[in-house]
Amino acid sequence: MAKKVQTQPDHPYEIGKCYLIRTVTMIDTGRLVAVYPQELVLEEAAWIADTGRFADALEKAVFEEVEPYPQGHVIVGRGSIIDACAPPALQGKLPRSQK
């Protein structure tokens, strides 16, 4: 009997999840809709100019300064990413109002 092989995608991201992505110059939030070898594609995205206390922002998904992108897709270069996470508080609660 052949052993069943589980395959993994070539990335750790999960399509449909809401992410907070820190890049070398900024922080973006958004729902991940596609992953390419060099880019991530987000929708419902916002540039987070100021998170306030970072641990609190991750726990509560509340940010000091938010600049939403217009509706549509935002492309983030994967080479600029420092880290990315999908905190539970951000799921279904993406910041979309300018603050």
mmCIF file of C-alpha atoms in Angstrom:
data_model
loop_
_atom_site.group_PDB
_atom_site.id
_atom_site.type_symbol
_atom_site.label_atom_id
_atom_site.label_comp_id
_atom_site.label_asym_id
_atom_site.label_seq_id
_atom_site.Cartn_x
_atom_site.Cartn_y
_atom_site.Cartn_z
ATOM 1 C CA MET A 1 0.000 0.000 0.000
ATOM 2 C CA ALA A 2 1.441 3.382 -1.027
ATOM 3 C CA LYS A 3 1.965 5.992 1.642
ATOM 4 C CA LYS A 4 -0.218 9.068 1.157
ATOM 5 C CA VAL A 5 1.910 12.179 0.682
ATOM 6 C CA GLN A 6 0.646 15.483 1.994
ATOM 7 C CA THR A 7 1.699 18.459 -0.076
ATOM 8 C CA GLN A 8 2.246 21.941 1.271
ATOM 9 C CA PRO A 9 1.986 25.199 -0.676
ATOM 10 C CA ASP A 10 5.292 26.932 -1.274
ATOM 11 C CA HIS A 11 4.384 29.605 1.295
ATOM 12 C CA PRO A 12 3.071 29.792 4.868
ATOM 13 C CA TYR A 13 0.208 32.189 4.077
ATOM 14 C CA GLU A 14 -3.489 31.318 4.176
ATOM 15 C CA ILE A 15 -5.727 32.815 1.500
ATOM 16 C CA GLY A 16 -8.742 34.606 3.005
ATOM 17 C CA LYS A 17 -7.089 35.437 6.332
ATOM 18 C CA CYS A 18 -6.586 39.007 7.485
ATOM 19 C CA TYR A 19 -2.920 39.897 7.956
ATOM 20 C CA LEU A 20 -0.846 42.611 9.532
ATOM 21 C CA ILE A 21 2.316 42.863 7.444
ATOM 22 C CA ARG A 22 5.389 44.806 8.552
ATOM 23 C CA THR A 23 7.660 45.836 5.701
ATOM 24 C CA VAL A 24 10.928 47.717 5.781
ATOM 25 C CA THR A 25 9.078 51.033 5.468
ATOM 26 C CA MET A 26 5.480 50.588 6.628
ATOM 27 C CA ILE A 27 2.741 48.388 8.030
ATOM 28 C CA ASP A 28 -0.211 47.194 5.958
ATOM 29 C CA THR A 29 -3.329 45.299 6.922
ATOM 30 C CA GLY A 30 -5.688 43.478 4.606
ATOM 31 C CA ARG A 31 -7.340 40.239 3.555
ATOM 32 C CA LEU A 32 -4.972 38.023 1.577
ATOM 33 C CA VAL A 33 -6.419 37.097 -1.820
ATOM 34 C CA ALA A 34 -3.358 35.818 -3.718
ATOM 35 C CA VAL A 35 0.255 34.798 -3.218
ATOM 36 C CA TYR A 36 2.828 34.970 -5.999
ATOM 37 C CA PRO A 37 6.551 34.184 -5.852
ATOM 38 C CA GLN A 38 7.416 37.875 -5.345
ATOM 39 C CA GLU A 39 4.134 39.480 -4.210
ATOM 40 C CA LEU A 40 1.184 39.221 -1.853
ATOM 41 C CA VAL A 41 -2.155 40.675 -2.959
ATOM 42 C CA LEU A 42 -4.466 42.214 -0.343
ATOM 43 C CA GLU A 43 -7.983 43.620 -0.457
ATOM 44 C CA GLU A 44 -9.722 45.825 2.140
ATOM 45 C CA ALA A 45 -6.206 47.123 2.806
ATOM 46 C CA ALA A 46 -4.951 49.987 4.932
ATOM 47 C CA TRP A 47 -1.596 51.590 5.648
ATOM 48 C CA ILE A 48 -1.114 51.734 9.399
ATOM 49 C CA ALA A 49 0.944 54.852 10.078
ATOM 50 C CA ASP A 50 0.949 54.343 13.860
ATOM 51 C CA THR A 51 0.028 51.139 15.682
ATOM 52 C CA GLY A 52 0.275 52.607 19.168
ATOM 53 C CA ARG A 53 1.602 49.920 21.530
ATOM 54 C CA PHE A 54 2.332 47.042 19.150
ATOM 55 C CA ALA A 55 1.272 44.176 21.431
ATOM 56 C CA ASP A 56 -1.988 45.983 22.236
ATOM 57 C CA ALA A 57 -2.634 46.593 18.527
ATOM 58 C CA LEU A 58 -2.203 42.881 17.793
ATOM 59 C CA GLU A 59 -4.422 41.841 20.682
ATOM 60 C CA LYS A 60 -7.245 44.349 20.053
ATOM 61 C CA ALA A 61 -6.844 45.329 16.360
ATOM 62 C CA VAL A 62 -7.052 48.997 17.359
ATOM 63 C CA PHE A 63 -4.566 51.414 15.780
ATOM 64 C CA GLU A 64 -3.642 55.052 16.423
ATOM 65 C CA GLU A 65 -3.412 56.188 12.795
ATOM 66 C CA VAL A 66 -5.006 54.469 9.782
ATOM 67 C CA GLU A 67 -4.971 55.425 6.097
ATOM 68 C CA PRO A 68 -7.240 53.062 4.119
ATOM 69 C CA TYR A 69 -6.450 52.280 0.499
ATOM 70 C CA PRO A 70 -9.333 52.726 -1.946
ATOM 71 C CA GLN A 71 -11.302 49.571 -2.732
ATOM 72 C CA GLY A 72 -9.409 47.175 -4.931
ATOM 73 C CA HIS A 73 -6.188 45.240 -4.652
ATOM 74 C CA VAL A 74 -2.925 46.290 -3.035
ATOM 75 C CA ILE A 75 0.263 44.481 -4.026
ATOM 76 C CA VAL A 76 3.024 44.036 -1.437
ATOM 77 C CA GLY A 77 6.491 42.927 -2.525
ATOM 78 C CA ARG A 78 7.491 39.837 -0.530
ATOM 79 C CA GLY A 79 11.126 40.942 -0.536
ATOM 80 C CA SER A 80 10.209 43.926 1.658
ATOM 81 C CA ILE A 81 8.430 41.886 4.345
ATOM 82 C CA ILE A 82 9.989 41.767 7.806
ATOM 83 C CA ASP A 83 7.191 39.747 9.381
ATOM 84 C CA ALA A 84 3.511 38.997 8.943
ATOM 85 C CA CYS A 85 0.879 37.669 11.295
ATOM 86 C CA ALA A 86 -2.841 36.953 11.275
ATOM 87 C CA PRO A 87 -3.918 37.968 14.778
ATOM 88 C CA PRO A 88 -7.322 36.627 15.855
ATOM 89 C CA ALA A 89 -8.539 40.150 16.720
ATOM 90 C CA LEU A 90 -7.951 41.280 13.123
ATOM 91 C CA GLN A 91 -10.114 38.550 11.570
ATOM 92 C CA GLY A 92 -13.321 40.193 10.377
ATOM 93 C CA LYS A 93 -12.245 43.535 11.860
ATOM 94 C CA LEU A 94 -9.995 45.195 9.311
ATOM 95 C CA PRO A 95 -9.507 48.940 9.850
ATOM 96 C CA ARG A 96 -11.289 50.753 6.999
ATOM 97 C CA SER A 97 -11.901 54.239 8.468
ATOM 98 C CA GLN A 98 -9.323 56.981 8.307
ATOM 99 C CA LYS A 99 -8.021 57.845 11.713
#
